[in-house]
PDB file of C-alpha atoms (C1' of nucleotides) in Angstrom:
ATOM      1  CA  MET A   1     -10.369  -8.531  21.970  1.00  0.00           C
ATOM      2  CA  ARG A   2     -12.962 -10.037  19.807  1.00  0.00           C
ATOM      3  CA  ILE A   3     -13.717  -7.789  16.738  1.00  0.00           C
ATOM      4  CA  ASP A   4     -17.326  -8.567  14.193  1.00  0.00           C
ATOM      5  CA  LEU A   5     -16.582  -7.136  11.266  1.00  0.00           C
ATOM      6  CA  GLU A   6     -16.828  -8.502   7.780  1.00  0.00           C
ATOM      7  CA  VAL A   7     -12.764  -8.063   6.646  1.00  0.00           C
ATOM      8  CA  SER A   8     -10.477 -10.748   4.711  1.00  0.00           C
ATOM      9  CA  LEU A   9      -6.808  -9.991   6.569  1.00  0.00           C
ATOM     10  CA  ASP A  10      -4.724 -12.156   4.603  1.00  0.00           C
ATOM     11  CA  PRO A  11      -5.699  -9.530   0.969  1.00  0.00           C
ATOM     12  CA  THR A  12      -6.384  -6.400   3.149  1.00  0.00           C
ATOM     13  CA  LEU A  13      -3.157  -6.790   5.243  1.00  0.00           C
ATOM     14  CA  GLY A  14      -0.961  -9.135   3.314  1.00  0.00           C
ATOM     15  CA  CYS A  15      -0.913  -7.715  -0.370  1.00  0.00           C
ATOM     16  CA  GLY A  16       0.801  -4.696  -0.312  1.00  0.00           C
ATOM     17  CA  GLN A  17      -1.036  -1.531   1.291  1.00  0.00           C
ATOM     18  CA  ALA A  18       0.878  -1.466   4.875  1.00  0.00           C
ATOM     19  CA  HIS A  19       4.620  -2.530   5.262  1.00  0.00           C
ATOM     20  CA  ARG A  20       4.651  -3.245   8.678  1.00  0.00           C
ATOM     21  CA  TRP A  21       2.385  -6.394   8.869  1.00  0.00           C
ATOM     22  CA  HIS A  22       3.592  -9.327   9.504  1.00  0.00           C
ATOM     23  CA  LYS A  23       2.171 -13.085   9.211  1.00  0.00           C
ATOM     24  CA  LEU A  24       3.213 -15.834  11.658  1.00  0.00           C
ATOM     25  CA  ASP A  25       2.890 -19.281  11.729  1.00  0.00           C
ATOM     26  CA  ASP A  26       0.083 -19.325  12.842  1.00  0.00           C
ATOM     27  CA  GLY A  27      -1.332 -17.999  10.590  1.00  0.00           C
ATOM     28  CA  SER A  28      -1.461 -14.511  12.093  1.00  0.00           C
ATOM     29  CA  TRP A  29      -1.096 -11.449  11.537  1.00  0.00           C
ATOM     30  CA  GLU A  30       1.554  -9.250  13.398  1.00  0.00           C
ATOM     31  CA  GLY A  31       2.045  -5.720  13.623  1.00  0.00           C
ATOM     32  CA  VAL A  32       2.420  -2.451  14.470  1.00  0.00           C
ATOM     33  CA  TRP A  33      -0.414   0.041  15.305  1.00  0.00           C
ATOM     34  CA  ARG A  34       0.095   3.604  16.550  1.00  0.00           C
ATOM     35  CA  ASN A  35       2.984   2.117  18.770  1.00  0.00           C
ATOM     36  CA  GLN A  36       1.491  -0.885  19.885  1.00  0.00           C
ATOM     37  CA  VAL A  37       2.221  -4.840  19.137  1.00  0.00           C
ATOM     38  CA  VAL A  38      -0.771  -6.040  17.950  1.00  0.00           C
ATOM     39  CA  THR A  39      -1.897  -9.388  16.419  1.00  0.00           C
ATOM     40  CA  MET A  40      -5.272 -10.192  14.705  1.00  0.00           C
ATOM     41  CA  LYS A  41      -6.596 -13.874  13.914  1.00  0.00           C
ATOM     42  CA  GLN A  42      -8.987 -15.117  11.823  1.00  0.00           C
ATOM     43  CA  ILE A  43     -12.206 -16.803  13.048  1.00  0.00           C
ATOM     44  CA  SER A  44     -14.421 -16.218  11.055  1.00  0.00           C
ATOM     45  CA  PRO A  45     -14.637 -15.093   8.184  1.00  0.00           C
ATOM     46  CA  THR A  46     -16.844 -11.279  10.212  1.00  0.00           C
ATOM     47  CA  SER A  47     -14.614 -11.594  12.702  1.00  0.00           C
ATOM     48  CA  VAL A  48     -11.087 -10.971  13.651  1.00  0.00           C
ATOM     49  CA  GLU A  49      -9.268 -11.596  17.465  1.00  0.00           C
ATOM     50  CA  VAL A  50      -7.178  -8.547  18.416  1.00  0.00           C
ATOM     51  CA  ILE A  51      -4.622  -8.701  20.216  1.00  0.00           C
ATOM     52  CA  GLY A  52      -1.929  -5.531  21.511  1.00  0.00           C
ATOM     53  CA  THR A  53      -4.623  -2.799  22.414  1.00  0.00           C
ATOM     54  CA  ASP A  54      -7.754  -2.632  23.644  1.00  0.00           C
ATOM     55  CA  ASP A  55      -9.330   0.860  20.845  1.00  0.00           C
ATOM     56  CA  ARG A  56     -11.811  -1.800  19.697  1.00  0.00           C
ATOM     57  CA  LYS A  57     -13.590   1.729  17.925  1.00  0.00           C
ATOM     58  CA  GLY A  58     -10.529   2.737  16.286  1.00  0.00           C
ATOM     59  CA  ILE A  59      -8.888  -0.894  15.264  1.00  0.00           C
ATOM     60  CA  THR A  60     -11.720  -1.265  14.088  1.00  0.00           C
ATOM     61  CA  ARG A  61     -10.936   2.336  11.593  1.00  0.00           C
ATOM     62  CA  TYR A  62      -8.208   1.336  10.132  1.00  0.00           C
ATOM     63  CA  LEU A  63      -9.194  -1.943   9.301  1.00  0.00           C
ATOM     64  CA  GLY A  64     -11.820   0.523   7.341  1.00  0.00           C
ATOM     65  CA  GLY A  65     -14.213  -1.275   8.963  1.00  0.00           C
ATOM     66  CA  ASP A  66     -16.953   2.766   8.322  1.00  0.00           C
ATOM     67  CA  ASP A  67     -17.051   1.918   4.603  1.00  0.00           C
ATOM     68  CA  ASP A  68     -20.732  -0.281   3.529  1.00  0.00           C
ATOM     69  CA  LEU A  69     -18.697  -2.798   1.708  1.00  0.00           C
ATOM     70  CA  GLU A  70     -21.804  -3.834   0.192  1.00  0.00           C
ATOM     71  CA  THR A  71     -22.381  -0.389  -1.375  1.00  0.00           C
ATOM     72  CA  ILE A  72     -18.707   0.408  -2.932  1.00  0.00           C
ATOM     73  CA  ILE A  73     -19.307  -3.139  -4.887  1.00  0.00           C
ATOM     74  CA  SER A  74     -22.347  -2.512  -5.890  1.00  0.00           C
ATOM     75  CA  GLU A  75     -20.804   0.525  -7.096  1.00  0.00           C
ATOM     76  CA  ILE A  76     -17.972  -0.649  -8.833  1.00  0.00           C
ATOM     77  CA  SER A  77     -19.590  -3.364  -9.937  1.00  0.00           C
ATOM     78  CA  LYS A  78     -22.363  -1.789 -11.739  1.00  0.00           C
ATOM     79  CA  ARG A  79     -19.520   0.436 -13.780  1.00  0.00           C
ATOM     80  CA  ASP A  80     -18.123  -2.524 -14.690  1.00  0.00           C
ATOM     81  CA  GLU A  81     -18.189  -6.547 -15.199  1.00  0.00           C
ATOM     82  CA  TYR A  82     -15.256  -7.417 -15.121  1.00  0.00           C
ATOM     83  CA  VAL A  83     -14.016  -5.820 -11.527  1.00  0.00           C
ATOM     84  CA  ALA A  84     -18.020  -6.957 -10.830  1.00  0.00           C
ATOM     85  CA  SER A  85     -16.629 -10.880 -11.669  1.00  0.00           C
ATOM     86  CA  LEU A  86     -14.180  -9.942  -9.336  1.00  0.00           C
ATOM     87  CA  THR A  87     -15.097  -9.127  -6.209  1.00  0.00           C
ATOM     88  CA  ASP A  88     -17.006 -12.345  -5.015  1.00  0.00           C
ATOM     89  CA  ARG A  89     -13.332 -14.000  -5.144  1.00  0.00           C
ATOM     90  CA  CYS A  90     -12.418 -11.695  -1.948  1.00  0.00           C
ATOM     91  CA  PRO A  91     -14.956 -10.973   0.654  1.00  0.00           C
ATOM     92  CA  GLY A  92     -14.145  -8.494   3.607  1.00  0.00           C
ATOM     93  CA  MET A  93     -11.074  -6.720   2.080  1.00  0.00           C
ATOM     94  CA  ARG A  94     -11.251  -3.092   2.573  1.00  0.00           C
ATOM     95  CA  ILE A  95      -9.019  -0.386   2.243  1.00  0.00           C
ATOM     96  CA  LEU A  96      -7.396   0.475   5.621  1.00  0.00           C
ATOM     97  CA  ARG A  97      -6.976   4.049   7.396  1.00  0.00           C
ATOM     98  CA  GLN A  98      -3.384   4.984   7.761  1.00  0.00           C
ATOM     99  CA  ASP A  99      -1.694   6.100   9.775  1.00  0.00           C
ATOM    100  CA  HIS A 100      -0.775   9.909   7.921  1.00  0.00           C
ATOM    101  CA  TRP A 101       3.290  11.230   8.304  1.00  0.00           C
ATOM    102  CA  GLU A 102       3.457   6.907   8.298  1.00  0.00           C
ATOM    103  CA  CYS A 103       1.453   6.420   5.301  1.00  0.00           C
ATOM    104  CA  LEU A 104       3.786   9.168   3.904  1.00  0.00           C
ATOM    105  CA  ALA A 105       6.988   8.767   5.269  1.00  0.00           C
ATOM    106  CA  THR A 106       6.588   5.559   3.790  1.00  0.00           C
ATOM    107  CA  TYR A 107       5.997   5.750   0.867  1.00  0.00           C
ATOM    108  CA  LEU A 108       8.403   8.329  -0.105  1.00  0.00           C
ATOM    109  CA  LEU A 109      10.652   4.994   0.171  1.00  0.00           C
ATOM    110  CA  ALA A 110       8.317   2.961  -2.332  1.00  0.00           C
ATOM    111  CA  THR A 111       9.737   4.231  -5.641  1.00  0.00           C
ATOM    112  CA  ASN A 112      11.763   2.276  -7.835  1.00  0.00           C
ATOM    113  CA  ALA A 113      11.817  -0.340  -5.174  1.00  0.00           C
ATOM    114  CA  ASN A 114       9.549  -3.845  -5.052  1.00  0.00           C
ATOM    115  CA  VAL A 115       7.888  -4.380  -1.620  1.00  0.00           C
ATOM    116  CA  LYS A 116      10.025  -6.800  -0.022  1.00  0.00           C
ATOM    117  CA  ARG A 117      12.615  -4.261  -0.090  1.00  0.00           C
ATOM    118  CA  ILE A 118      10.433  -1.703   1.393  1.00  0.00           C
ATOM    119  CA  GLY A 119       9.142  -3.787   3.819  1.00  0.00           C
ATOM    120  CA  GLN A 120      13.451  -4.334   4.641  1.00  0.00           C
ATOM    121  CA  MET A 121      13.716  -0.312   3.856  1.00  0.00           C
ATOM    122  CA  VAL A 122      10.090   0.386   6.866  1.00  0.00           C
ATOM    123  CA  GLU A 123      11.656  -2.024   9.310  1.00  0.00           C
ATOM    124  CA  SER A 124      15.243  -0.993   9.609  1.00  0.00           C
ATOM    125  CA  VAL A 125      13.951   2.991   9.811  1.00  0.00           C
ATOM    126  CA  CYS A 126      11.990   2.030  12.841  1.00  0.00           C
ATOM    127  CA  ASP A 127      14.168  -0.410  14.071  1.00  0.00           C
ATOM    128  CA  HIS A 128      17.312   2.724  14.207  1.00  0.00           C
ATOM    129  CA  PHE A 129      15.411   5.605  15.711  1.00  0.00           C
ATOM    130  CA  GLY A 130      12.079   4.203  16.147  1.00  0.00           C
ATOM    131  CA  ASP A 131      10.198   3.288  19.898  1.00  0.00           C
ATOM    132  CA  ASP A 132      11.227  -0.538  21.510  1.00  0.00           C
ATOM    133  CA  LEU A 133       7.625  -1.861  21.848  1.00  0.00           C
ATOM    134  CA  GLY A 134      10.096  -5.242  22.831  1.00  0.00           C
ATOM    135  CA  ARG A 135       9.392  -7.702  19.436  1.00  0.00           C
ATOM    136  CA  ARG A 136       8.887  -4.084  17.268  1.00  0.00           C
ATOM    137  CA  HIS A 137       9.604  -0.625  17.646  1.00  0.00           C
ATOM    138  CA  GLY A 138       7.275   2.118  16.479  1.00  0.00           C
ATOM    139  CA  PHE A 139       7.153   4.307  13.101  1.00  0.00           C
ATOM    140  CA  PRO A 140       9.403   7.030  14.564  1.00  0.00           C
ATOM    141  CA  THR A 141       8.536  10.616  14.404  1.00  0.00           C
ATOM    142  CA  PRO A 142      10.182  13.330  12.614  1.00  0.00           C
ATOM    143  CA  LYS A 143      12.101  14.283  14.922  1.00  0.00           C
ATOM    144  CA  GLN A 144      13.884  10.707  16.421  1.00  0.00           C
ATOM    145  CA  ILE A 145      15.209  10.462  12.447  1.00  0.00           C
ATOM    146  CA  LEU A 146      16.925  13.867  12.938  1.00  0.00           C
ATOM    147  CA  ASP A 147      17.656  13.548  16.882  1.00  0.00           C
ATOM    148  CA  GLY A 148      19.147  10.066  15.218  1.00  0.00           C
ATOM    149  CA  CYS A 149      20.166  11.086  11.770  1.00  0.00           C
ATOM    150  CA  GLY A 150      23.618  10.349  11.622  1.00  0.00           C
ATOM    151  CA  CYS A 151      23.461   6.734  11.366  1.00  0.00           C
ATOM    152  CA  ILE A 152      20.779   7.006   8.818  1.00  0.00           C
ATOM    153  CA  ALA A 153      22.445   5.517   5.995  1.00  0.00           C
ATOM    154  CA  GLU A 154      23.054   2.274   7.977  1.00  0.00           C
ATOM    155  CA  CYS A 155      18.989   1.643   7.037  1.00  0.00           C
ATOM    156  CA  ARG A 156      20.371   1.657   3.422  1.00  0.00           C
ATOM    157  CA  LEU A 157      17.951   4.219   1.591  1.00  0.00           C
ATOM    158  CA  GLY A 158      20.077   4.768  -1.035  1.00  0.00           C
ATOM    159  CA  PHE A 159      18.367   7.549  -3.260  1.00  0.00           C
ATOM    160  CA  ARG A 160      15.645   7.427  -0.957  1.00  0.00           C
ATOM    161  CA  GLU A 161      17.874   8.956   2.173  1.00  0.00           C
ATOM    162  CA  SER A 162      18.345  13.364   1.748  1.00  0.00           C
ATOM    163  CA  ARG A 163      14.303  13.179   0.415  1.00  0.00           C
ATOM    164  CA  PHE A 164      13.347  11.144   3.355  1.00  0.00           C
ATOM    165  CA  ILE A 165      14.880  13.641   5.519  1.00  0.00           C
ATOM    166  CA  THR A 166      14.267  16.459   4.336  1.00  0.00           C
ATOM    167  CA  LEU A 167      10.193  15.654   4.523  1.00  0.00           C
ATOM    168  CA  ALA A 168      11.047  14.981   8.495  1.00  0.00           C
ATOM    169  CA  GLU A 169      12.866  18.389   8.602  1.00  0.00           C
ATOM    170  CA  ARG A 170       9.880  19.863   7.118  1.00  0.00           C
ATOM    171  CA  VAL A 171       7.722  17.974   9.431  1.00  0.00           C
ATOM    172  CA  GLU A 172       9.477  18.693  11.963  1.00  0.00           C
ATOM    173  CA  SER A 173       9.764  23.266  11.107  1.00  0.00           C
ATOM    174  CA  GLY A 174       5.565  23.287  10.491  1.00  0.00           C
ATOM    175  CA  ASP A 175       6.333  24.066   6.871  1.00  0.00           C
ATOM    176  CA  ILE A 176       5.211  20.810   5.821  1.00  0.00           C
ATOM    177  CA  ASP A 177       1.189  20.297   7.905  1.00  0.00           C
ATOM    178  CA  VAL A 178      -0.036  17.015   7.326  1.00  0.00           C
ATOM    179  CA  GLU A 179      -2.825  17.400   9.150  1.00  0.00           C
ATOM    180  CA  SER A 180      -3.720  20.157   6.671  1.00  0.00           C
ATOM    181  CA  PHE A 181      -3.906  17.493   3.852  1.00  0.00           C
ATOM    182  CA  SER A 182      -6.535  14.921   5.051  1.00  0.00           C
ATOM    183  CA  GLU A 183      -9.149  18.561   4.948  1.00  0.00           C
ATOM    184  CA  MET A 184      -8.393  18.994   0.789  1.00  0.00           C
ATOM    185  CA  ASN A 185     -10.292  17.339  -1.538  1.00  0.00           C
ATOM    186  CA  TYR A 186      -8.455  14.596  -3.618  1.00  0.00           C
ATOM    187  CA  GLU A 187      -7.245  17.078  -6.841  1.00  0.00           C
ATOM    188  CA  GLU A 188      -6.208  19.423  -3.931  1.00  0.00           C
ATOM    189  CA  CYS A 189      -5.011  16.237  -1.386  1.00  0.00           C
ATOM    190  CA  VAL A 190      -2.804  14.988  -4.436  1.00  0.00           C
ATOM    191  CA  ALA A 191      -1.135  18.462  -5.370  1.00  0.00           C
ATOM    192  CA  ALA A 192      -0.019  18.812  -2.459  1.00  0.00           C
ATOM    193  CA  LEU A 193       1.512  15.681  -2.175  1.00  0.00           C
ATOM    194  CA  GLN A 194       3.700  16.333  -4.048  1.00  0.00           C
ATOM    195  CA  ASP A 195       5.602  18.809  -3.484  1.00  0.00           C
ATOM    196  CA  ILE A 196       6.921  16.455  -1.652  1.00  0.00           C
ATOM    197  CA  ASN A 197      10.522  16.466  -3.133  1.00  0.00           C
ATOM    198  CA  GLY A 198      10.003  12.029  -3.970  1.00  0.00           C
ATOM    199  CA  ILE A 199       6.411  11.906  -4.219  1.00  0.00           C
ATOM    200  CA  GLY A 200       5.053  12.456  -7.932  1.00  0.00           C
ATOM    201  CA  PRO A 201       1.966  11.631  -8.966  1.00  0.00           C
ATOM    202  CA  LYS A 202       1.545   7.524  -7.771  1.00  0.00           C
ATOM    203  CA  VAL A 203       2.983   7.886  -4.544  1.00  0.00           C
ATOM    204  CA  ALA A 204       0.734  10.906  -4.055  1.00  0.00           C
ATOM    205  CA  ASP A 205      -2.549   9.056  -5.323  1.00  0.00           C
ATOM    206  CA  CYS A 206      -0.965   6.122  -2.964  1.00  0.00           C
ATOM    207  CA  VAL A 207      -0.409   8.447   0.076  1.00  0.00           C
ATOM    208  CA  ALA A 208      -4.763  10.162  -0.539  1.00  0.00           C
ATOM    209  CA  LEU A 209      -5.759   6.851  -0.660  1.00  0.00           C
ATOM    210  CA  PHE A 210      -4.254   4.749   2.037  1.00  0.00           C
ATOM    211  CA  ALA A 211      -3.982   7.893   4.464  1.00  0.00           C
ATOM    212  CA  PHE A 212      -6.630  10.311   3.437  1.00  0.00           C
ATOM    213  CA  GLU A 213      -9.423   8.857   2.554  1.00  0.00           C
ATOM    214  CA  ASN A 214      -9.776   9.729  -0.888  1.00  0.00           C
ATOM    215  CA  MET A 215     -11.683   6.603  -1.945  1.00  0.00           C
ATOM    216  CA  GLU A 216     -11.672   7.722  -6.207  1.00  0.00           C
ATOM    217  CA  ALA A 217      -7.025   7.264  -5.631  1.00  0.00           C
ATOM    218  CA  PHE A 218      -6.802   5.469  -8.728  1.00  0.00           C
ATOM    219  CA  PRO A 219      -3.341   5.099  -8.640  1.00  0.00           C
ATOM    220  CA  ILE A 220      -1.063   3.135 -11.421  1.00  0.00           C
ATOM    221  CA  ASP A 221       1.787   1.412 -10.772  1.00  0.00           C
ATOM    222  CA  ALA A 222       3.950  -0.937 -12.291  1.00  0.00           C
ATOM    223  CA  ARG A 223       1.220  -4.171 -11.704  1.00  0.00           C
ATOM    224  CA  ILE A 224      -1.910  -2.657 -11.854  1.00  0.00           C
ATOM    225  CA  SER A 225      -0.472  -0.713 -15.144  1.00  0.00           C
ATOM    226  CA  LYS A 226       0.010  -3.084 -16.963  1.00  0.00           C
ATOM    227  CA  VAL A 227      -3.869  -4.630 -16.240  1.00  0.00           C
ATOM    228  CA  MET A 228      -5.201  -1.091 -17.895  1.00  0.00           C
ATOM    229  CA  GLU A 229      -3.163  -2.770 -21.224  1.00  0.00           C
ATOM    230  CA  ASP A 230      -4.287  -5.874 -20.989  1.00  0.00           C
ATOM    231  CA  ILE A 231      -8.003  -5.901 -19.761  1.00  0.00           C
ATOM    232  CA  TYR A 232      -8.563  -1.882 -20.916  1.00  0.00           C
ATOM    233  CA  GLY A 233      -6.790  -2.271 -23.526  1.00  0.00           C
ATOM    234  CA  VAL A 234      -6.140   1.422 -21.734  1.00  0.00           C
ATOM    235  CA  THR A 235      -1.934   2.425 -21.725  1.00  0.00           C
ATOM    236  CA  GLY A 236      -0.415   6.214 -22.140  1.00  0.00           C
ATOM    237  CA  SER A 237       0.979   9.011 -19.997  1.00  0.00           C
ATOM    238  CA  TYR A 238       0.292   8.235 -15.466  1.00  0.00           C
ATOM    239  CA  LYS A 239      -2.001  10.644 -16.088  1.00  0.00           C
ATOM    240  CA  ALA A 240      -4.568   9.145 -18.340  1.00  0.00           C
ATOM    241  CA  VAL A 241      -4.652   6.044 -16.873  1.00  0.00           C
ATOM    242  CA  SER A 242      -5.501   6.942 -14.214  1.00  0.00           C
ATOM    243  CA  ALA A 243      -7.826   9.439 -14.894  1.00  0.00           C
ATOM    244  CA  TYR A 244      -9.930   6.774 -16.961  1.00  0.00           C
ATOM    245  CA  GLY A 245      -9.687   4.639 -13.540  1.00  0.00           C
ATOM    246  CA  ARG A 246     -11.004   6.919 -11.936  1.00  0.00           C
ATOM    247  CA  GLU A 247     -14.094   8.371 -14.243  1.00  0.00           C
ATOM    248  CA  LYS A 248     -14.598   4.617 -14.994  1.00  0.00           C
ATOM    249  CA  PHE A 249     -14.676   3.324 -11.119  1.00  0.00           C
ATOM    250  CA  GLY A 250     -16.287   6.215  -9.893  1.00  0.00           C
ATOM    251  CA  GLU A 251     -16.080   8.091  -6.102  1.00  0.00           C
ATOM    252  CA  TYR A 252     -14.852   4.553  -4.357  1.00  0.00           C
ATOM    253  CA  ALA A 253     -12.156   3.736  -7.773  1.00  0.00           C
ATOM    254  CA  GLY A 254      -9.664   3.146  -4.655  1.00  0.00           C
ATOM    255  CA  TYR A 255     -11.668  -0.625  -4.492  1.00  0.00           C
ATOM    256  CA  ALA A 256     -11.977  -0.998  -7.754  1.00  0.00           C
ATOM    257  CA  GLN A 257      -8.080  -0.695  -8.483  1.00  0.00           C
ATOM    258  CA  GLU A 258      -7.496  -2.570  -5.168  1.00  0.00           C
ATOM    259  CA  PHE A 259      -9.188  -6.296  -6.751  1.00  0.00           C
ATOM    260  CA  LEU A 260      -7.642  -4.986 -10.129  1.00  0.00           C
ATOM    261  CA  TYR A 261      -4.389  -5.465  -7.666  1.00  0.00           C
ATOM    262  CA  HIS A 262      -5.132  -8.261  -5.520  1.00  0.00           C
ATOM    263  CA  ALA A 263      -7.535 -10.208  -8.642  1.00  0.00           C
ATOM    264  CA  ASP A 264      -3.341 -10.000 -10.619  1.00  0.00           C
ATOM    265  CA  PHE A 265      -1.342 -10.691  -7.413  1.00  0.00           C
ATOM    266  CA  ILE A 266      -2.770 -13.803  -7.671  1.00  0.00           C
ATOM    267  CA  SER A 267      -3.010 -15.545 -11.367  1.00  0.00           C
ATOM    268  CA  ARG A 268       0.530 -14.866 -10.916  1.00  0.00           C
ATOM    269  CA  GLN A 269       1.416 -16.593  -7.961  1.00  0.00           C
ATOM    270  CA  ALA A 270      -0.945 -19.497  -9.671  1.00  0.00           C
ATOM    271  CA  ARG A 271       0.575 -19.781 -12.592  1.00  0.00           C
ATOM    272  CA  SER A 272       4.380 -19.225 -11.372  1.00  0.00           C
ATOM    273  CA  ARG A 273       3.374 -22.009  -8.566  1.00  0.00           C
ATOM    274  CA  ASN A 274       1.448 -24.172 -11.612  1.00  0.00           C
ATOM    275  CA  PRO A 275       3.883 -23.745 -15.051  1.00  0.00           C
ATOM    276  CA  CYS A 276       1.677 -26.592 -16.380  1.00  0.00           C
ATOM    277  CA  HIS A 277      -1.570 -24.230 -15.915  1.00  0.00           C
ATOM    278  CA  CYS A 278       0.483 -22.065 -19.067  1.00  0.00           C
ATOM    279  CA  SER A 279       1.653 -25.999 -21.225  1.00  0.00           C
ATOM    280  CA  TRP A 280      -1.794 -26.554 -20.752  1.00  0.00           C
ATOM    281  CA  GLN A 281      -2.333 -23.542 -22.908  1.00  0.00           C
ATOM    282  CA  LYS A 282       0.095 -24.253 -25.369  1.00  0.00           C
ATOM    283  CA  CYS A 283      -1.853 -27.610 -25.855  1.00  0.00           C
ATOM    284  CA  ARG A 284      -4.168 -26.256 -26.387  1.00  0.00           C
ATOM    285  CA  ARG A 285      -3.277 -23.435 -29.002  1.00  0.00           C
ATOM    286  CA  SER A 286      -1.609 -26.540 -31.137  1.00  0.00           C
ATOM    287  CA  ALA A 287      -4.682 -28.397 -30.961  1.00  0.00           C
TER     288      ALA A 287
ATOM    289  C1'  DC B   1      15.050  -4.955 -13.473  1.00  0.00           C
ATOM    290  C1'  DA B   2      11.744  -3.387  -9.070  1.00  0.00           C
ATOM    291  C1'  DG B   3       5.074  -1.155  -6.587  1.00  0.00           C
ATOM    292  C1'  DG B   4       9.097   5.683  -9.629  1.00  0.00           C
ATOM    293  C1'  DT B   5      11.505  10.251  -9.075  1.00  0.00           C
ATOM    294  C1'  DC B   6      14.056  14.918 -10.660  1.00  0.00           C
TER     295       DC B   6
ATOM    296  C1'  DC C   1      20.052   7.020  -9.267  1.00  0.00           C
ATOM    297  C1'  DC C   2      21.448   3.118  -4.768  1.00  0.00           C
ATOM    298  C1'  DT C   3      20.516  -0.989  -3.555  1.00  0.00           C
ATOM    299  C1'  DG C   4      19.266  -5.727  -2.876  1.00  0.00           C
ATOM    300  C1'  DG C   5      16.741 -10.272  -4.750  1.00  0.00           C
TER     301       DG C   5
END
DNA sequence: CAGGTC
DNA sequence: CCTGG
């Protein structure tokens, strides 16, 4: 199935928003979406070939296809020159609309772990408890996790394990109604999320942005924290830096965050691959 | 020490 | 604090 949409899969699927997409040797992306093994391949800047589902509307929505990129980019660009300069470099990057439960449970595991390790933990949890889909496993429901939780130690979640089980219990019992979060505005949503053990301000912002469509959320992770200091000279508490981002970039601050994140990701990647960039700077300085 | 949280 | 790159 071919989808005509301005979207760039590499920065959208491969930069840490969601954790189940793997890039295959042929350049396509394989992941699991709604318990279907889905493959997406970039055909042109404005079209992708999707295999594994025929839900055109659903997958388009998942890819953030309902967002008007032109409006969003113009809005965040007029608020900041630096972000404006980044948007051209990364056309078609979008914010995903992830499954509510999967996103929440995944980001609960994301504390104090690097991207690679988050992916390992998530994949392990899926392999242990999720539906067998052939090549991959689905993301488990709360019930599947609780039914199989005797062997959860094998997933090696560390100190996140008990939080993960407790979350599954609270959702399964109805104590937490995940769907109710989508009715809330940003402040309410983040506050409700932070009532969950193991979820602080950073994870709450990520889930509010990537699952519950609060596009003004501005999550501050280690990378963005450095960017905010280096580019804008902003330091301080999580609350302060995040509020600065929301106020500066406005209702689409989450998109601004993704552009800042992606630009830093690319520049660090280039620096580590090309050490002579550093020596060039030294030469220049000594000259 | 790592995309934090208790 | 768990665990692993």
